[in-house]
mmCIF file of C-alpha atoms in Angstrom:
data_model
loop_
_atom_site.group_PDB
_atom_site.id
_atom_site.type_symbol
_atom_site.label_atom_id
_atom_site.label_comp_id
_atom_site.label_asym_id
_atom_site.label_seq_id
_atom_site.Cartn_x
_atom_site.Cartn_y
_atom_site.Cartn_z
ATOM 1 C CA UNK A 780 0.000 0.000 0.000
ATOM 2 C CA UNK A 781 1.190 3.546 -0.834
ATOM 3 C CA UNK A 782 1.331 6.383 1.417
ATOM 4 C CA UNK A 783 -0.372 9.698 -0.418
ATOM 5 C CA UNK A 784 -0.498 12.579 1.064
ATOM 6 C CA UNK A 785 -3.949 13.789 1.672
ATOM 7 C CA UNK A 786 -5.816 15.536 -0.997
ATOM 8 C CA UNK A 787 -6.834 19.087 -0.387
ATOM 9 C CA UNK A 788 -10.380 19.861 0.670
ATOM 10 C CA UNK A 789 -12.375 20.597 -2.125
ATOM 11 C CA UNK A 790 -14.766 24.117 -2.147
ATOM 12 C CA UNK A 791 -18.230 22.898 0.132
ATOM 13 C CA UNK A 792 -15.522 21.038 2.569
ATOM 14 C CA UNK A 793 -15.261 17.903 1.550
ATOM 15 C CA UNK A 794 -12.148 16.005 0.747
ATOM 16 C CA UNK A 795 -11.745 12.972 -1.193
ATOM 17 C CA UNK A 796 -9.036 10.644 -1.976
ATOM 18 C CA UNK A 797 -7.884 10.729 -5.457
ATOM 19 C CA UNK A 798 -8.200 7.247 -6.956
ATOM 20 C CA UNK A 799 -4.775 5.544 -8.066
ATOM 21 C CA UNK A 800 -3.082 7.520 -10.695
ATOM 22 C CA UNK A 801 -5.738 10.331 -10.997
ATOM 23 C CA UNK A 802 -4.984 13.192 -11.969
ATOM 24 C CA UNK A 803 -4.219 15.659 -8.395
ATOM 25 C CA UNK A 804 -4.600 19.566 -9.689
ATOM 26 C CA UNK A 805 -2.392 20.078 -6.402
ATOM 27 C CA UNK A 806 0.481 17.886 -7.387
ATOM 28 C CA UNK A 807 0.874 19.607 -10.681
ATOM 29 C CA UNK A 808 3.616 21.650 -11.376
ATOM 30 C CA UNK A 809 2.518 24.170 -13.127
ATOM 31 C CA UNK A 810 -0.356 24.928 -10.367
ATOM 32 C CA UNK A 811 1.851 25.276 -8.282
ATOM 33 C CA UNK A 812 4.049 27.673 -9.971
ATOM 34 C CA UNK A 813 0.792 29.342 -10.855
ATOM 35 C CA UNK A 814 0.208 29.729 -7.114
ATOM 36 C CA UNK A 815 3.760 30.447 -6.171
ATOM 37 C CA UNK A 816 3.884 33.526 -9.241
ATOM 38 C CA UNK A 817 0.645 34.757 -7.152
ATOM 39 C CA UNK A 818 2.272 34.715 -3.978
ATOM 40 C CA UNK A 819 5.591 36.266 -5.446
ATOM 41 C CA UNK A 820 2.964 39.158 -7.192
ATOM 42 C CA UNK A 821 1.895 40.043 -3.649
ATOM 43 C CA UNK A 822 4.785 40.140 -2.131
ATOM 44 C CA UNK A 823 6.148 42.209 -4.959
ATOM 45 C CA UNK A 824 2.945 44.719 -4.853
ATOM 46 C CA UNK A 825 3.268 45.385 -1.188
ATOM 47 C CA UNK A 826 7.303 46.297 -1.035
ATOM 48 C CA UNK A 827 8.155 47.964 -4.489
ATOM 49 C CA UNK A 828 5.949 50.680 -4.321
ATOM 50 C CA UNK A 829 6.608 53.936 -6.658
ATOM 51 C CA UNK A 830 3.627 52.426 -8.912
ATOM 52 C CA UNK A 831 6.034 50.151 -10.449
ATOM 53 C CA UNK A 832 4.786 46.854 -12.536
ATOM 54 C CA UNK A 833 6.212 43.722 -12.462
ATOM 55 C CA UNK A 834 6.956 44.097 -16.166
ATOM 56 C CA UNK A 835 8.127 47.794 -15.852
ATOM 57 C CA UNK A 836 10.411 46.606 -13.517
ATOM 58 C CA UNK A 837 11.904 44.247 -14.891
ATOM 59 C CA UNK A 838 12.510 46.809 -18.478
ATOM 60 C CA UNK A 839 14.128 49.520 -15.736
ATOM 61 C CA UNK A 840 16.843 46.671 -14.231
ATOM 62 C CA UNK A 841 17.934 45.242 -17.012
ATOM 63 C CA UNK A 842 18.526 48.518 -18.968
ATOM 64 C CA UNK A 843 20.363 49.402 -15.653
ATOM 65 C CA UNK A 844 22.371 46.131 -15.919
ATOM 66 C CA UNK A 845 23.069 46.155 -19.827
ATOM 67 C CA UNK A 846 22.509 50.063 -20.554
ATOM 68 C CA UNK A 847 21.278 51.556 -23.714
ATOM 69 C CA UNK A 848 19.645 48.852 -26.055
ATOM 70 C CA UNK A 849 17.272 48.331 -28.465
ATOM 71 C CA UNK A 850 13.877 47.943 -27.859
ATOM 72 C CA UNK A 851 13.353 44.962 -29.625
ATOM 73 C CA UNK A 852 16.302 43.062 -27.481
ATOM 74 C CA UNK A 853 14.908 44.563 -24.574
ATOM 75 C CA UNK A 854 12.166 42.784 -24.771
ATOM 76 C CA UNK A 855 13.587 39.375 -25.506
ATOM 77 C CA UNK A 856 16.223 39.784 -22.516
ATOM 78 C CA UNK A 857 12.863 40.699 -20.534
ATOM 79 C CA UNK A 858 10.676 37.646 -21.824
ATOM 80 C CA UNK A 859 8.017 40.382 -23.196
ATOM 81 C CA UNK A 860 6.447 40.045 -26.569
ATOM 82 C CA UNK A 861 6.746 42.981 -28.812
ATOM 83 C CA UNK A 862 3.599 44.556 -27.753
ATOM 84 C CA UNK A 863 3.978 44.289 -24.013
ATOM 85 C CA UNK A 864 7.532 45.830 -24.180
ATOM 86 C CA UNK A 865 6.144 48.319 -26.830
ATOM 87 C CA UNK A 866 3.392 49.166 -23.908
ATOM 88 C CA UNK A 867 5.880 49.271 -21.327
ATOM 89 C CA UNK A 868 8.669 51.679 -23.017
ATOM 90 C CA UNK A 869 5.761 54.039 -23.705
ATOM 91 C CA UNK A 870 3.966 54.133 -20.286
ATOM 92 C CA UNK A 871 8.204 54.908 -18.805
ATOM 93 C CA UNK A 872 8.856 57.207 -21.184
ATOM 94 C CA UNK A 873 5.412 58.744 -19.941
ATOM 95 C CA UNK A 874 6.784 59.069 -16.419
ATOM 96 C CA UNK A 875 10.524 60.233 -17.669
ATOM 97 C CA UNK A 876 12.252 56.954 -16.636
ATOM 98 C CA UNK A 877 13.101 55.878 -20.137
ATOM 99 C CA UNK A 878 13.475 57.682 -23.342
ATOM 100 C CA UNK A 879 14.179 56.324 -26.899
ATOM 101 C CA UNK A 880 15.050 57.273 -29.818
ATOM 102 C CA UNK A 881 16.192 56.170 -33.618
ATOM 103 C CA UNK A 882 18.859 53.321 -33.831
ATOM 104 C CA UNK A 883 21.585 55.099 -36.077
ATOM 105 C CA UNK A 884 22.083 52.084 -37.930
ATOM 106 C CA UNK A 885 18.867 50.752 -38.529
ATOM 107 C CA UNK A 886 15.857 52.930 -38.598
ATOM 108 C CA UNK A 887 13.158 50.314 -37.804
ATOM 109 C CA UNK A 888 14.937 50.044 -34.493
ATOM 110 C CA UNK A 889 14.375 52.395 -31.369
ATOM 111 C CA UNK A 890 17.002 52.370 -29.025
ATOM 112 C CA UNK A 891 15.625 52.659 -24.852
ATOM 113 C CA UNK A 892 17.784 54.523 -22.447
ATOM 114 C CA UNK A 893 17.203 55.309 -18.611
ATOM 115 C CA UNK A 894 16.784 58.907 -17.832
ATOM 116 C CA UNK A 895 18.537 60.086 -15.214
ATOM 117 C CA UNK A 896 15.365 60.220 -13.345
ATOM 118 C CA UNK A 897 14.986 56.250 -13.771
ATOM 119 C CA UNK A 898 18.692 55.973 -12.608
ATOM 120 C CA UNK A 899 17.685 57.060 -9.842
ATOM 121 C CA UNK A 900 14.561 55.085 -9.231
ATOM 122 C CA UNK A 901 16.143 52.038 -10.220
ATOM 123 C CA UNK A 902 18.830 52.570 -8.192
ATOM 124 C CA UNK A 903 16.667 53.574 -5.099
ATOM 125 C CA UNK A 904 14.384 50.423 -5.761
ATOM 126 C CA UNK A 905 16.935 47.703 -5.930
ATOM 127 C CA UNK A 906 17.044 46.600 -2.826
ATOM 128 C CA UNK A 907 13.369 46.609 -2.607
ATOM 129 C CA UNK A 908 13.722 43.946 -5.067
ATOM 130 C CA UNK A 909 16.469 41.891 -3.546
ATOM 131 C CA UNK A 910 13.907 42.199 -0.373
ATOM 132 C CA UNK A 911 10.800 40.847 -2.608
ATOM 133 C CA UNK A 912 13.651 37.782 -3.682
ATOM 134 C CA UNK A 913 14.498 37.076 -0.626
ATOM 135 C CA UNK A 914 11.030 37.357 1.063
ATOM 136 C CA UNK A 915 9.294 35.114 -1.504
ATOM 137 C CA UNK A 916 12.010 32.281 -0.957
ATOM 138 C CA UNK A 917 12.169 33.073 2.829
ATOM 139 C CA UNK A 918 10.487 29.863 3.982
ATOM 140 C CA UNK A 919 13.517 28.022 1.921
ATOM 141 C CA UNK A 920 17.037 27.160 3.620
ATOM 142 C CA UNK A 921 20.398 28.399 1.578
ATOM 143 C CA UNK A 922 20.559 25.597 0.177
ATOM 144 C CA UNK A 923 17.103 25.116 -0.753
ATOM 145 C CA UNK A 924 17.026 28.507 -2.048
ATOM 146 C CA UNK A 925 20.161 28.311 -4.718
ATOM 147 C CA UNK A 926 18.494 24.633 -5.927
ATOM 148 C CA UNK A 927 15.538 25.847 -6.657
ATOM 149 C CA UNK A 928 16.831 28.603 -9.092
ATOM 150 C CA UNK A 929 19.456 26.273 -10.667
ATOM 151 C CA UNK A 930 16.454 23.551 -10.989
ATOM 152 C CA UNK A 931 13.620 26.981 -12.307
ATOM 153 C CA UNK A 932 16.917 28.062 -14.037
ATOM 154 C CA UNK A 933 17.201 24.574 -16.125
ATOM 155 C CA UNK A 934 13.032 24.326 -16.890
ATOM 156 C CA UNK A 935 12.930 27.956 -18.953
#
């Protein structure tokens, strides 16, 4: 006989167990990164503040890591489609954190660039963000911690 670990109760209270080999929503992994991403969102909500996205965010550190780039690139190094990093270039350059111009060499291209106004804010947010990292993967050991990005690292 195999030892299962109890199903979660269902909506209404009651809890069943799942029949061999069924199919256990919580047991699947991408549920549970579903629910993990959810917590991570609420963590990040509550301790980045300056009306910062998650997506905005992540345009503003990397062009602070990497500097001036193309928008295009800047979206692939960001995971962003071209109209979500399209969206998000325009609603920074709306608040003066990013602005863009013509790629000298190819005219298609716009190149993004921090302001200095989002130097600043990146700069004054980063460790607001290494706090939402290390907040979200507090309940982890060390150890725990850096295997769990090598193993997220090796699934994208």
């Amino acid at each position: 006989m195999t030892s299962r670990k109890p199903a979660t109760a269902r909506p209404g209270g009651n809890a069943r167990k799942p029949e061999n080999n069924a199919y256990v929503l919580d047991h699947q992994v991408g549920f549970i990164l579903r629910q993990v991403s959810q917590r991570h969102a609420v963590i990040f909500d509550e301790l980045i503040g300056e009306g910062v996205t998650p997506t905005q965010w992540a345009a503003l550190s990397k062009l602070q890591e990497i500097g001036p780039t193309s928008q295009k690139l800047l979206g692939r190094l960001t995971s962003m489609d071209a109209a979500t990093i399209k969206g998000v270039v325009l609603r920074l350059g709306k608040r003066h954190l990013v602005e863009t111009s013509p790629d000298p060499n190819d005219a298609r291209q716009l190149i993004v660039r921090l302001t200095e106004q989002g130097r600043r804010l990146t700069k004054k947010l980063t460790p607001r963000a290494a706090a939402i990292s290390q907040v979200t993967m507090a309940p982890l050991t060390p150890d725990e911690q850096a295997r769990l990005i090598a193993i997220l690292t090796k699934l994208r």
